Amino acid sequence: MIKKSTTILVSAGLAVIAATATTPVYLDDSKPLEERIEDALSRMTLNEKIKFIHAQSKFSSPGVPRLGIPELWCTDGPFGIRPEVLWDHWDQAAWTNDSCTAFPSLTALAATWNTDMAQLYGKSIGEEARFRNKSVLLGPGINIYRSPLNGRNFEYLGEDPYLTSRMTVPYVKGVQSNGVAVCVKHFALNNNEINRHRSNPIVDDRTLYEIYLPGFKAAATEGEAWSFMGGYNLFKGVHVCYNPYLNNEVLKGEWNWDGAVISDWGAVHETSTAVSGGLDMEFGTWTNGLTQGRLNAYDDYFFGKKYQQGIEDGTYSMADLDDKVRRVLRLTFRTVMDRNRPFGSIRSDEHKSACRQIGEEGVVLLKNDTGLLPLDLGKIRKIAVIGENAIKMMIVGGGSSSLKANYEITPLEGLRNRIEDEAEIVYARGYVGDTNGEYNGVNTNQDLTDPRSREELLEEAVRVAGEADVVLYFGGLNKSNFQDNENTDRTEFGLPYRQDELIEALAAANPNIAVINISGTGVAMPWADKVPTIIQAWYLGNETGNTLAGILTGDVNPSGKLPYTYYASLDQCGAHRMGWYPRYPDLEQYKGKIMDIPYNEGIYVGYRFIDRKGLKPNFPFGHGLSYTKFKYGKPVIDRKSGTADDTFTITVPVTNVGDRKGKETVQLYISDTESSVDRPLKELKGFSKVELAPGETKKVSITIGRDALSYFDADRHQWVCEPGEFEALVGASSADIRGKVKFKIKK
């Protein structure tokens, strides 16, 4: 276990240990990982083990200083690296060098339908985390979009478990290629922010395994994520941070996962269940060393003195503690104890480019009936830009995703940068929404106050619209409370600040109007038939304005596809029509009580419910237009059989029949036409994004196996592929199927 050595450099300069005669095996990275872990574990005292598995500050744990095992530092980071906070407070540390690149929201990433973009995103944000010497990036968030009212939808990857899985794996691998661990969240069923600490989803096993777990399983088994984060909610009456079914039976048991489960901040409530329920590391339990006036207040964590006393008196076993320590050691060796990990970079030109590239591929052209876009700048003299979201900085706010970015280009700035020399741009506010530009000590320094009345703002906007050749309306949501924001849900499906009335008035004043909706979730569009052009534009980070200017002018051909269904009304969403989704008036009866939330819609989430009920949403899952047109040929299927893992390759020719280069996402849905159990009409099981020049044809092939044909049998607790006839449906969206081909499975 010991070899002779001299001075050893540990973890890229984080610590230097002088050993005059011997060096512990745990410092020798030529030894197998598990051997190093056991060596380190054998040298730790009980007190060191206890300290090792809970925080020493808001975002760090202490390591083992005596053994030269360094601290672990976590950072919030759905879209960028959070600015530094004080040791014991959420208040800003007031550093001047902790700004970052703000990348697009994860809904924007999902809308790219491009796994290369997911890898680029992960690699880029991981480089920024590494440069700031962070060990664990608290993300990605991959919970399923159950309702458009969830305030945290903008942090997630949409409604479909297959799309979520495919986009998660390359993101995870990209981050961890930097020696920075992802912390995949929130495991699991974090589908509402209302009363989140007392929400108890009632979900059957089939729904759990088919809809809500696939993304997490992919992250654990294919992405090999090094840590997971439990959420605030409960499942089966137990908080998910230390839920024995989710953590022990599923994650660490069925999936054979060897990483560490980390608590969300403030998600641990007691010691005994947390010890036995699979939690490995406790952060953020609100113990504050400064205001409590004790130097070692973090010892009062549930995994602190109470746990140590329980070990000493025999209440808890040393074996359970050692398993937790092993997992955190494994996390440590994979990150800060890896002397070969790269150094990272921050706010680089490459990250600026990645931000823009991801945003450009994620913007979705929902409607363009009259060909208003791209803007024909040779014929346009005056453009009216209207709406608060044209000027409001969106990077600050939204909860833990709030960032201190080094810059942010607003939509109005981006347009002026691109076209002011070619056409006159006139701006009108139209409405006043959220004038606040501060969150947790980070401030945009924008003064958005406006003393004018709603009537005055409306009158000005209508006049400016009527005098222009084209109207570009920038509205939607923002990242304030009760919109796209952690810890609150939306109170309405419609747009806030009476924007619907404003849009209809603008459309009446000038039919040449494009509505650019900036949000991280779907909104009601009662005016959808009254405007010719609609764009879904997300939160796009640093390069927001430049990204949108490129799309609007045609410098970039849009290629995004919706990662969720754009309902016409809440009644089209299964969570509202069949199940129950909590609303704020419901809270009075649940004060201090557990709030059971029945998921009565079961597996019928998103487009699955739309298909089942024969409904017509405003825009279907997978929908997205281009400035060119694509023609699909007849799909064919090739089967490779003879083993238990039969594979099927579906190939379809796709031709660009328009006059400009563009990208199309070919989507493969599978229908079980002879199933003995209730199954959705079709389910996404493959996709491929292809770029085509005008007139060019490419054959797109998508391969699936029996897993794509299976359903989860809860009684047998296994996936089942039944013999019988199936149908492969190839299309441009869930509602735009261009070709079908049948095939059979034999027993």
XYZ file of C-alpha atoms in Angstrom:
747
model
C 0.000 0.000 0.000
C 3.015 2.321 0.391
C 5.893 3.216 -1.892
C 8.998 5.332 -1.446
C 9.071 8.826 -2.865
C 10.168 12.393 -2.387
C 8.070 15.586 -2.647
C 4.746 14.976 -4.386
C 2.671 17.638 -6.158
C -1.056 17.072 -5.608
C -3.983 18.263 -7.726
C -2.393 20.720 -10.102
C -0.802 22.841 -7.431
C -3.637 22.844 -4.884
C -1.412 21.274 -2.226
C 2.151 20.113 -1.819
C 2.929 17.277 0.573
C 6.482 16.485 1.573
C 7.078 12.816 2.273
C 10.580 12.007 3.399
C 10.282 8.253 3.137
C 6.896 7.026 2.008
C 3.937 8.214 -0.035
C 0.364 6.963 0.500
C -1.128 5.012 -2.353
C -4.056 7.432 -2.516
C -1.645 10.067 -3.828
C -0.321 7.779 -6.545
C -2.564 8.291 -9.568
C -0.892 5.397 -11.359
C -2.702 3.052 -8.986
C -6.266 1.848 -9.641
C -8.907 4.305 -8.439
C -10.573 1.903 -6.018
C -7.235 1.014 -4.412
C -6.523 4.704 -3.841
C -9.971 5.193 -2.332
C -9.538 2.343 0.133
C -6.101 3.591 1.124
C -7.404 7.097 1.839
C -10.433 5.740 3.689
C -8.227 3.601 5.958
C -6.284 6.681 7.059
C -9.275 8.855 7.998
C -10.486 9.273 11.570
C -14.182 9.190 12.425
C -14.232 12.955 12.869
C -12.544 13.456 9.482
C -15.075 11.173 7.802
C -17.978 13.125 9.291
C -16.562 16.489 8.264
C -15.826 15.113 4.788
C -19.520 14.559 3.981
C -20.971 17.956 4.865
C -20.325 21.585 4.040
C -17.856 23.955 5.631
C -19.297 26.998 3.850
C -22.190 27.845 1.552
C -20.571 26.074 -1.410
C -17.592 24.064 -0.174
C -16.698 20.987 1.856
C -13.402 20.748 3.756
C -11.648 17.697 2.344
C -9.110 16.201 4.744
C -6.345 18.781 5.331
C -4.212 16.381 7.416
C -4.018 13.976 4.476
C -3.640 16.633 1.787
C -7.099 15.894 0.333
C -8.352 19.286 -0.882
C -11.682 21.028 -0.563
C -14.540 20.424 -2.980
C -16.120 23.592 -4.348
C -19.570 23.557 -5.932
C -21.130 26.184 -8.147
C -24.591 26.830 -9.448
C -24.411 26.571 -13.177
C -27.390 25.701 -15.297
C -26.249 28.342 -17.841
C -23.005 29.749 -16.453
C -20.765 29.899 -13.386
C -22.384 31.683 -10.456
C -20.608 34.720 -8.972
C -18.842 34.186 -5.658
C -20.803 34.610 -2.437
C -19.545 35.144 1.099
C -18.360 32.154 3.108
C -21.420 32.050 5.367
C -23.942 34.182 3.468
C -25.780 34.249 0.163
C -24.630 37.871 -0.185
C -22.168 38.658 -2.943
C -18.480 38.464 -2.156
C -18.060 41.603 -4.314
C -15.274 40.169 -6.413
C -14.441 42.032 -9.599
C -13.171 39.002 -11.535
C -16.041 36.505 -11.167
C -18.089 37.335 -14.231
C -18.730 34.552 -16.732
C -20.084 33.627 -20.127
C -23.862 33.261 -19.931
C -24.973 30.448 -22.227
C -28.530 29.948 -23.544
C -31.125 28.282 -21.327
C -31.380 24.499 -21.465
C -34.733 24.750 -23.252
C -32.838 26.544 -26.020
C -30.261 23.758 -26.040
C -32.997 21.117 -26.255
C -34.544 23.025 -29.163
C -31.369 22.540 -31.204
C -32.115 18.775 -31.390
C -28.376 18.508 -31.951
C -26.205 16.330 -29.718
C -23.093 18.101 -31.006
C -24.465 21.325 -29.520
C -25.030 19.543 -26.203
C -21.411 18.380 -26.170
C -20.181 21.874 -27.066
C -22.349 23.383 -24.321
C -21.032 20.961 -21.694
C -17.411 21.313 -22.720
C -17.624 25.124 -22.758
C -19.365 25.590 -19.414
C -17.089 22.948 -17.906
C -14.045 24.930 -19.026
C -15.387 27.995 -17.232
C -16.052 25.994 -14.064
C -12.547 24.522 -14.190
C -10.948 27.939 -14.656
C -12.755 29.138 -11.522
C -11.471 26.017 -9.718
C -14.916 24.536 -9.159
C -15.148 20.811 -8.526
C -18.883 20.260 -9.041
C -21.208 22.015 -11.473
C -24.760 21.923 -10.106
C -26.496 20.923 -13.314
C -27.823 20.016 -15.798
C -31.472 20.080 -14.782
C -33.337 17.362 -16.672
C -36.787 17.091 -15.118
C -39.663 16.518 -17.508
C -41.874 19.422 -18.602
C -45.217 18.292 -17.133
C -46.993 21.670 -17.152
C -46.178 25.004 -18.803
C -46.747 26.691 -15.429
C -43.665 25.204 -13.761
C -41.409 28.160 -12.968
C -38.299 26.087 -13.576
C -39.124 24.710 -17.030
C -36.552 27.018 -18.608
C -33.814 25.080 -16.788
C -34.914 21.724 -18.223
C -34.838 19.911 -21.570
C -38.506 19.628 -22.506
C -41.330 17.107 -22.280
C -39.921 14.002 -23.939
C -37.794 11.422 -22.103
C -35.958 10.275 -25.240
C -34.962 13.793 -26.351
C -33.936 14.613 -22.779
C -31.781 11.469 -22.588
C -29.980 12.057 -25.883
C -29.199 15.701 -25.076
C -28.101 14.942 -21.509
C -25.371 12.388 -22.218
C -23.078 14.566 -24.383
C -23.599 17.532 -22.033
C -22.441 15.394 -19.091
C -19.428 14.049 -20.969
C -18.504 17.525 -22.173
C -18.471 18.998 -18.680
C -16.589 16.092 -17.121
C -13.902 16.129 -19.822
C -12.584 19.124 -17.854
C -12.242 17.218 -14.588
C -15.380 18.943 -13.298
C -18.256 16.804 -12.077
C -21.817 17.403 -13.158
C -24.467 17.162 -10.453
C -27.534 16.011 -12.379
C -30.718 17.460 -10.910
C -33.280 17.252 -9.492
C -33.612 13.517 -8.899
C -36.548 13.068 -9.346
C -40.100 14.349 -10.103
C -39.334 18.026 -9.446
C -42.195 19.184 -11.680
C -43.568 22.175 -9.773
C -42.148 24.980 -7.653
C -45.325 25.700 -5.678
C -44.924 24.284 -2.164
C -41.924 22.348 -3.433
C -40.676 21.256 0.009
C -43.996 19.500 0.730
C -45.020 18.249 -2.713
C -45.517 14.487 -2.870
C -46.127 13.285 -6.455
C -48.291 10.183 -6.707
C -46.822 8.354 -9.707
C -47.209 4.734 -10.755
C -44.099 2.718 -11.580
C -44.765 2.472 -15.298
C -45.059 6.247 -15.617
C -41.988 6.734 -13.448
C -39.829 4.439 -15.578
C -41.149 5.451 -19.012
C -41.396 9.232 -18.553
C -39.558 10.590 -15.531
C -36.480 8.354 -15.111
C -34.987 7.791 -18.609
C -32.991 11.037 -18.644
C -31.498 10.296 -15.244
C -30.723 6.711 -16.220
C -28.923 7.897 -19.355
C -26.912 10.408 -17.323
C -25.919 7.717 -14.809
C -25.238 4.759 -17.095
C -24.196 6.294 -20.428
C -22.909 9.697 -19.341
C -21.342 8.216 -16.189
C -22.216 11.339 -14.206
C -20.086 11.689 -11.095
C -22.797 13.171 -8.854
C -26.563 13.579 -8.608
C -28.609 16.125 -6.690
C -31.825 15.264 -4.884
C -34.683 17.745 -5.100
C -36.885 19.358 -2.467
C -40.026 17.324 -3.107
C -41.069 13.981 -1.699
C -41.867 10.644 -3.341
C -43.715 7.847 -1.612
C -43.889 10.193 1.372
C -40.091 10.537 1.771
C -37.991 13.511 0.672
C -36.183 12.611 -2.529
C -32.762 13.763 -1.304
C -32.695 10.677 0.874
C -35.363 8.551 -0.720
C -34.375 4.876 -0.302
C -36.374 3.761 -3.333
C -34.892 6.299 -5.746
C -31.344 6.424 -4.369
C -30.691 2.912 -3.112
C -32.951 0.640 -5.141
C -32.918 2.457 -8.494
C -29.870 4.721 -8.802
C -27.271 2.739 -6.857
C -28.958 -0.651 -7.205
C -30.565 -1.200 -10.601
C -28.281 1.222 -12.393
C -25.144 0.203 -10.457
C -24.076 3.841 -10.191
C -20.930 4.659 -8.198
C -21.220 8.441 -7.799
C -22.214 10.665 -4.866
C -25.723 11.941 -4.084
C -25.556 15.579 -2.981
C -28.423 17.367 -1.274
C -30.036 20.447 -2.714
C -29.446 23.453 -0.492
C -31.920 23.240 2.380
C -33.357 19.860 1.355
C -32.258 17.830 4.394
C -34.592 17.752 7.395
C -33.320 15.101 9.784
C -30.504 12.614 10.324
C -31.774 9.035 10.538
C -33.712 8.848 7.263
C -30.975 10.794 5.470
C -28.380 8.282 6.667
C -30.312 5.237 5.448
C -31.850 6.850 2.355
C -28.787 7.061 0.122
C -27.717 10.680 0.662
C -23.923 11.021 0.606
C -23.212 14.702 1.104
C -25.140 17.516 2.816
C -25.021 21.124 1.682
C -26.954 24.279 2.431
C -28.896 23.398 5.574
C -28.999 27.097 6.485
C -26.503 26.793 9.343
C -24.818 30.175 9.416
C -21.553 30.395 11.314
C -21.543 34.181 11.510
C -25.027 34.897 12.831
C -25.025 31.903 15.170
C -21.770 33.166 16.594
C -19.920 29.845 16.614
C -16.792 28.988 14.695
C -17.926 25.435 13.935
C -21.634 25.935 13.252
C -21.467 23.600 10.245
C -20.930 20.766 12.691
C -24.615 21.242 13.552
C -25.610 19.859 10.149
C -27.650 16.657 10.160
C -24.541 14.873 8.863
C -22.431 16.555 11.562
C -22.315 15.979 15.311
C -25.655 14.146 15.373
C -24.375 11.593 12.875
C -21.052 11.164 14.675
C -22.783 10.641 18.017
C -25.024 8.032 16.381
C -21.960 6.171 15.078
C -20.330 6.276 18.483
C -23.396 4.976 20.344
C -24.177 2.293 17.756
C -27.312 3.878 16.298
C -25.725 4.031 12.845
C -23.259 1.629 11.249
C -19.742 2.455 10.196
C -20.405 0.549 6.964
C -23.034 3.112 5.872
C -20.704 5.991 6.692
C -17.800 4.394 4.850
C -19.957 3.940 1.748
C -20.726 7.664 1.751
C -17.076 8.568 2.281
C -15.990 6.221 -0.527
C -18.393 7.921 -2.913
C -17.204 11.409 -1.986
C -13.584 10.265 -2.238
C -14.361 8.889 -5.696
C -15.820 12.302 -6.618
C -12.722 14.013 -5.200
C -10.216 11.806 -7.039
C -12.095 12.321 -10.305
C -11.965 16.101 -9.937
C -9.562 18.046 -7.694
C -7.219 15.072 -7.171
C -6.787 14.554 -10.913
C -3.519 16.309 -11.626
C -3.961 15.764 -15.383
C -7.201 17.672 -15.800
C -6.982 20.721 -18.081
C -6.781 24.258 -16.729
C -9.951 25.575 -18.383
C -10.733 29.026 -19.707
C -13.343 31.696 -19.145
C -15.062 34.419 -21.180
C -13.102 33.326 -24.231
C -13.865 34.052 -27.864
C -14.578 30.346 -28.264
C -17.239 30.490 -25.545
C -18.756 33.598 -27.087
C -18.969 31.708 -30.371
C -20.458 28.647 -28.666
C -23.102 30.807 -26.987
C -24.158 32.256 -30.299
C -23.990 28.970 -32.226
C -26.170 27.133 -29.692
C -28.657 29.995 -29.629
C -28.872 30.195 -33.410
C -29.623 26.475 -33.696
C -32.189 26.663 -30.889
C -34.347 29.588 -32.037
C -37.624 28.203 -33.401
C -39.509 29.757 -36.300
C -43.064 28.817 -35.381
C -44.918 30.603 -38.170
C -43.993 32.610 -41.270
C -47.135 32.603 -43.413
C -46.406 35.635 -45.592
C -42.640 35.241 -45.817
C -42.102 38.364 -43.724
C -38.848 36.854 -42.549
C -36.062 37.038 -43.334
C -36.260 40.824 -43.514
C -35.774 42.154 -47.026
C -33.554 45.086 -46.122
C -33.440 46.294 -49.696
C -37.149 47.139 -49.522
C -37.590 48.190 -45.882
C -37.161 51.810 -44.873
C -38.411 51.811 -41.265
C -38.628 49.053 -38.666
C -40.676 49.475 -35.489
C -39.182 47.578 -32.559
C -41.713 47.334 -29.751
C -41.793 45.650 -26.364
C -39.964 45.660 -23.045
C -38.098 42.453 -23.826
C -36.293 44.255 -26.638
C -34.355 46.239 -24.049
C -34.496 44.207 -20.828
C -31.382 42.329 -19.771
C -32.399 38.773 -18.860
C -29.232 37.162 -17.520
C -29.780 38.440 -13.975
C -32.662 36.745 -12.142
C -34.529 33.472 -12.250
C -33.176 32.022 -9.003
C -30.016 29.929 -8.849
C -29.517 30.418 -12.601
C -28.868 34.152 -12.115
C -25.422 35.144 -13.362
C -22.960 38.001 -13.437
C -22.184 38.072 -17.147
C -19.320 40.035 -18.629
C -21.743 41.554 -21.161
C -25.254 41.126 -22.584
C -26.462 42.250 -25.999
C -30.177 43.058 -25.925
C -32.376 42.434 -28.994
C -32.587 46.155 -29.787
C -28.807 46.528 -29.549
C -28.286 43.497 -31.760
C -30.600 44.836 -34.446
C -29.001 48.264 -34.382
C -25.559 46.698 -34.641
C -26.659 44.723 -37.689
C -29.048 46.887 -39.718
C -29.198 50.507 -38.594
C -27.168 51.598 -41.615
C -29.670 49.854 -43.912
C -32.992 50.795 -42.313
C -34.278 53.201 -39.679
C -35.178 51.580 -36.348
C -37.739 53.256 -34.112
C -38.354 51.879 -30.610
C -41.501 52.061 -28.475
C -41.855 50.447 -25.029
C -45.478 49.300 -25.386
C -45.791 48.084 -21.787
C -43.970 48.235 -18.483
C -43.387 44.893 -16.841
C -40.517 44.099 -14.514
C -38.316 47.126 -13.895
C -36.106 45.298 -11.402
C -32.620 44.440 -12.585
C -31.177 43.018 -9.364
C -30.915 39.527 -7.932
C -28.911 38.512 -4.882
C -26.558 41.452 -5.181
C -25.957 41.308 -8.937
C -27.378 44.308 -10.756
C -27.845 45.057 -14.439
C -27.722 48.802 -13.660
C -30.607 49.300 -16.061
C -33.163 51.976 -15.199
C -36.380 50.574 -16.697
C -38.783 52.795 -14.807
C -41.304 54.649 -16.966
C -43.817 57.136 -15.540
C -46.235 56.932 -18.470
C -49.648 55.302 -18.167
C -50.571 52.092 -19.952
C -52.786 54.109 -22.302
C -49.926 56.439 -23.231
C -47.583 53.529 -23.876
C -50.201 51.752 -25.999
C -50.962 54.859 -28.020
C -47.283 55.447 -28.775
C -46.702 51.820 -29.762
C -49.688 51.728 -32.128
C -48.634 55.004 -33.748
C -45.039 53.836 -34.248
C -46.258 50.502 -35.638
C -48.574 52.203 -38.123
C -45.770 54.391 -39.475
C -43.333 51.505 -40.036
C -42.877 49.036 -42.877
C -42.354 46.148 -40.447
C -43.093 45.641 -36.760
C -40.876 43.444 -34.601
C -42.541 42.837 -31.250
C -40.337 41.499 -28.440
C -42.412 40.286 -25.524
C -43.079 37.161 -23.530
C -41.975 36.394 -19.998
C -38.990 37.358 -17.888
C -37.133 35.848 -14.949
C -39.018 37.563 -12.138
C -41.273 35.904 -9.564
C -44.252 33.956 -10.936
C -42.738 33.730 -14.397
C -39.554 31.844 -15.367
C -38.155 31.709 -11.872
C -37.084 29.201 -9.246
C -39.313 28.837 -6.158
C -42.406 30.258 -7.873
C -44.731 28.976 -10.555
C -46.636 31.002 -13.108
C -50.059 32.215 -12.050
C -51.442 32.354 -15.587
C -50.865 30.684 -18.942
C -51.360 33.949 -20.812
C -48.749 36.659 -21.226
C -48.364 39.069 -18.300
C -48.745 42.858 -18.398
C -51.759 42.669 -20.774
C -49.480 41.932 -23.718
C -52.201 40.021 -25.581
C -54.203 43.235 -25.992
C -51.095 45.108 -27.116
C -50.218 42.499 -29.754
C -53.727 42.552 -31.215
C -53.652 46.355 -31.377
C -50.282 46.293 -33.147
C -51.468 43.667 -35.634
C -54.493 45.836 -36.433
C -52.234 48.838 -36.994
C -49.756 46.958 -39.212
C -50.245 43.432 -40.590
C -46.504 43.104 -41.276
C -45.714 42.057 -37.733
C -43.428 39.406 -36.304
C -43.882 38.405 -32.654
C -40.647 37.290 -31.026
C -41.604 35.544 -27.808
C -38.811 35.393 -25.242
C -39.521 32.772 -22.587
C -38.362 29.421 -21.325
C -41.786 27.809 -21.491
C -44.965 27.843 -23.548
C -47.493 30.671 -23.361
C -51.056 31.118 -24.543
C -51.284 32.818 -27.946
C -54.909 33.873 -28.506
C -53.624 36.152 -31.271
C -51.748 33.389 -33.146
C -54.124 33.548 -36.140
C -53.879 37.345 -36.331
C -50.126 37.672 -36.851
C -48.223 36.185 -39.815
C -44.925 35.453 -38.098
C -44.013 34.058 -34.671
C -40.604 33.127 -33.245
C -39.838 31.303 -30.008
C -36.650 32.903 -28.774
C -35.737 31.610 -25.261
C -33.143 33.191 -22.970
C -30.058 33.253 -25.147
C -27.323 34.561 -22.851
C -24.553 37.007 -23.734
C -25.222 36.994 -27.446
C -29.022 37.329 -27.345
C -29.287 40.402 -29.542
C -26.713 39.322 -32.093
C -28.256 35.845 -32.265
C -31.741 37.190 -32.964
C -30.485 39.788 -35.436
C -28.834 36.999 -37.415
C -32.071 35.009 -37.518
C -34.302 37.968 -38.399
C -32.097 39.196 -41.229
C -31.467 35.748 -42.695
C -27.765 35.713 -41.942
C -28.701 32.497 -40.152
C -31.402 30.097 -41.310
C -33.452 28.998 -38.269
C -33.402 25.275 -37.543
C -34.744 24.910 -33.994
C -37.572 22.497 -33.169
C -39.888 22.692 -30.167
C -38.846 20.426 -27.265
C -42.374 20.597 -25.884
C -45.957 20.988 -27.065
C -47.201 24.554 -27.456
C -50.697 24.171 -26.061
C -53.555 26.388 -27.171
C -54.957 26.216 -23.624
C -54.095 24.583 -20.310
C -56.950 22.149 -20.906
C -54.829 20.535 -23.634
C -52.187 19.574 -21.056
C -52.788 16.229 -19.371
C -51.488 17.457 -16.014
C -54.333 19.984 -15.921
C -57.076 18.104 -17.714
C -56.567 14.608 -16.287
C -54.377 15.062 -13.258
C -53.903 17.882 -10.839
C -51.345 20.654 -10.947
C -51.177 22.891 -7.836
C -52.179 26.544 -8.131
C -51.624 29.275 -5.572
C -55.243 29.353 -4.291
C -54.753 25.686 -3.312
C -51.990 26.462 -0.829
C -54.192 27.598 2.049
C -55.433 24.073 2.699
C -51.891 22.651 2.603
C -50.195 24.920 5.130
C -47.803 22.748 7.099
C -49.082 19.610 5.357
C -47.793 17.233 2.731
C -49.382 18.045 -0.641
C -50.153 14.866 -2.611
C -50.104 15.518 -6.368
C -51.733 12.736 -8.407
C -50.210 12.270 -11.845
C -53.460 10.890 -13.243
C -52.380 11.505 -16.832
C -49.775 8.764 -16.333
C -47.591 8.214 -19.377
C -49.666 10.671 -21.427
C -47.439 13.719 -21.147
C -47.155 16.348 -23.877
C -47.719 15.119 -27.415
C -48.710 11.702 -26.111
C -51.789 13.305 -24.520
C -52.466 15.451 -27.597
C -52.487 12.326 -29.797
C -54.645 10.378 -27.354
C -57.347 13.065 -27.238
C -57.107 14.137 -30.879
C -56.358 17.748 -29.932
C -54.809 20.497 -32.038
C -52.264 22.610 -30.139
C -51.015 25.946 -31.358
C -47.773 24.213 -32.364
C -46.899 20.527 -31.967
C -43.896 18.942 -30.305
C -40.934 18.866 -32.687
C -42.297 21.703 -34.850
C -39.983 24.292 -36.353
C -39.805 25.994 -39.754
C -36.940 27.129 -41.949
C -36.395 29.764 -44.613
C -36.076 26.876 -47.048
C -38.204 23.772 -47.708
C -37.405 20.095 -47.270
C -38.910 17.160 -49.130
C -38.887 13.669 -47.639
C -38.685 10.547 -49.746
C -40.015 7.104 -48.916
C -38.513 5.530 -45.792
C -37.151 1.993 -45.934
C -36.179 -0.341 -43.132
C -33.288 -2.769 -42.836
C -33.239 -5.371 -40.112
C -30.179 -6.965 -38.587
C -31.374 -10.001 -36.679
C -30.096 -13.273 -35.360
C -29.284 -12.079 -31.837
C -31.343 -11.062 -28.841
C -30.562 -7.451 -29.648
C -32.234 -7.106 -33.020
C -31.563 -3.731 -34.606
C -33.532 -1.870 -37.237
C -32.196 0.936 -39.420
C -34.735 3.284 -40.957
C -33.404 5.333 -43.874
C -35.121 8.231 -45.609
C -33.844 10.581 -48.346
C -34.274 14.279 -47.566
C -33.927 16.997 -50.201
C -33.592 20.756 -49.796
C -36.060 22.025 -52.402
C -35.614 25.693 -51.471
C -33.113 28.322 -52.472
C -30.904 28.591 -49.381
C -28.821 26.291 -47.223
C -30.595 24.961 -44.166
C -30.769 22.287 -41.484
C -33.609 19.851 -40.924
C -34.203 17.509 -37.979
C -35.625 14.191 -39.099
C -37.692 12.634 -36.311
C -38.472 8.950 -35.881
C -41.558 7.883 -33.933
C -42.540 4.290 -33.189
C -46.088 2.978 -32.972
C -46.956 -0.425 -31.499
C -50.008 -1.324 -33.561
C -50.690 -4.689 -31.885
C -49.894 -3.979 -28.236
C -51.701 -5.930 -25.532
C -51.393 -2.949 -23.157
C -52.370 0.683 -23.429
C -49.612 2.550 -25.258
C -49.271 6.027 -26.803
C -50.163 6.403 -30.463
C -46.501 7.096 -31.140
C -43.314 7.864 -29.220
C -40.098 9.590 -30.236
C -37.303 7.029 -30.528
C -34.747 8.687 -32.801
C -33.736 11.911 -34.533
C -30.972 13.239 -36.734
C -30.139 16.787 -37.792
C -28.807 17.214 -41.315
C -27.526 20.248 -43.238
C -28.395 20.549 -46.930
C -27.447 22.972 -49.674
C -30.171 24.025 -52.161
C -31.042 21.031 -54.320
C -28.958 18.639 -52.243
C -30.264 15.231 -51.135
C -28.899 13.168 -48.275
C -29.982 9.831 -46.900
C -30.682 10.036 -43.190
C -30.418 6.772 -41.252
C -31.613 6.160 -37.702
C -30.978 2.852 -35.946
C -33.079 1.508 -33.101
C -33.089 -1.671 -31.033
C -35.675 -3.602 -29.070
C -35.444 -1.062 -26.248
C -37.154 1.453 -28.533
C -40.076 -0.949 -28.940
C -40.502 -1.828 -25.262
C -42.821 -0.718 -22.506
C -42.262 -1.027 -18.749
C -44.220 -3.843 -17.145
C -44.673 -2.709 -13.543
C -45.919 -6.094 -12.342
C -42.790 -7.870 -13.568
C -40.644 -4.760 -13.007
C -38.965 -5.104 -16.373
C -39.010 -3.759 -19.890
C -41.018 -5.857 -22.345
C -40.853 -5.976 -26.135
C -43.926 -7.809 -27.347
C -44.019 -9.726 -30.624
C -46.241 -8.269 -33.282
C -46.448 -5.463 -35.814
C -44.862 -2.047 -35.336
C -44.794 1.059 -37.479
C -41.919 3.483 -37.934
C -43.125 7.028 -38.609
C -40.700 9.560 -40.056
C -41.544 13.234 -39.920
C -40.678 16.874 -39.358
C -42.700 17.044 -36.125
C -45.000 14.863 -34.053
C -47.892 16.121 -36.184
C -46.109 16.277 -39.543
C -45.429 12.652 -40.455
C -43.926 12.363 -43.943
C -43.611 8.597 -44.304
C -44.343 5.268 -42.639
C -42.957 1.765 -42.819
C -44.207 -1.362 -41.040
C -42.144 -4.162 -39.541
C -42.676 -7.151 -37.277
C -41.080 -8.538 -34.160
C -41.094 -12.291 -33.649
C -41.015 -13.837 -30.199
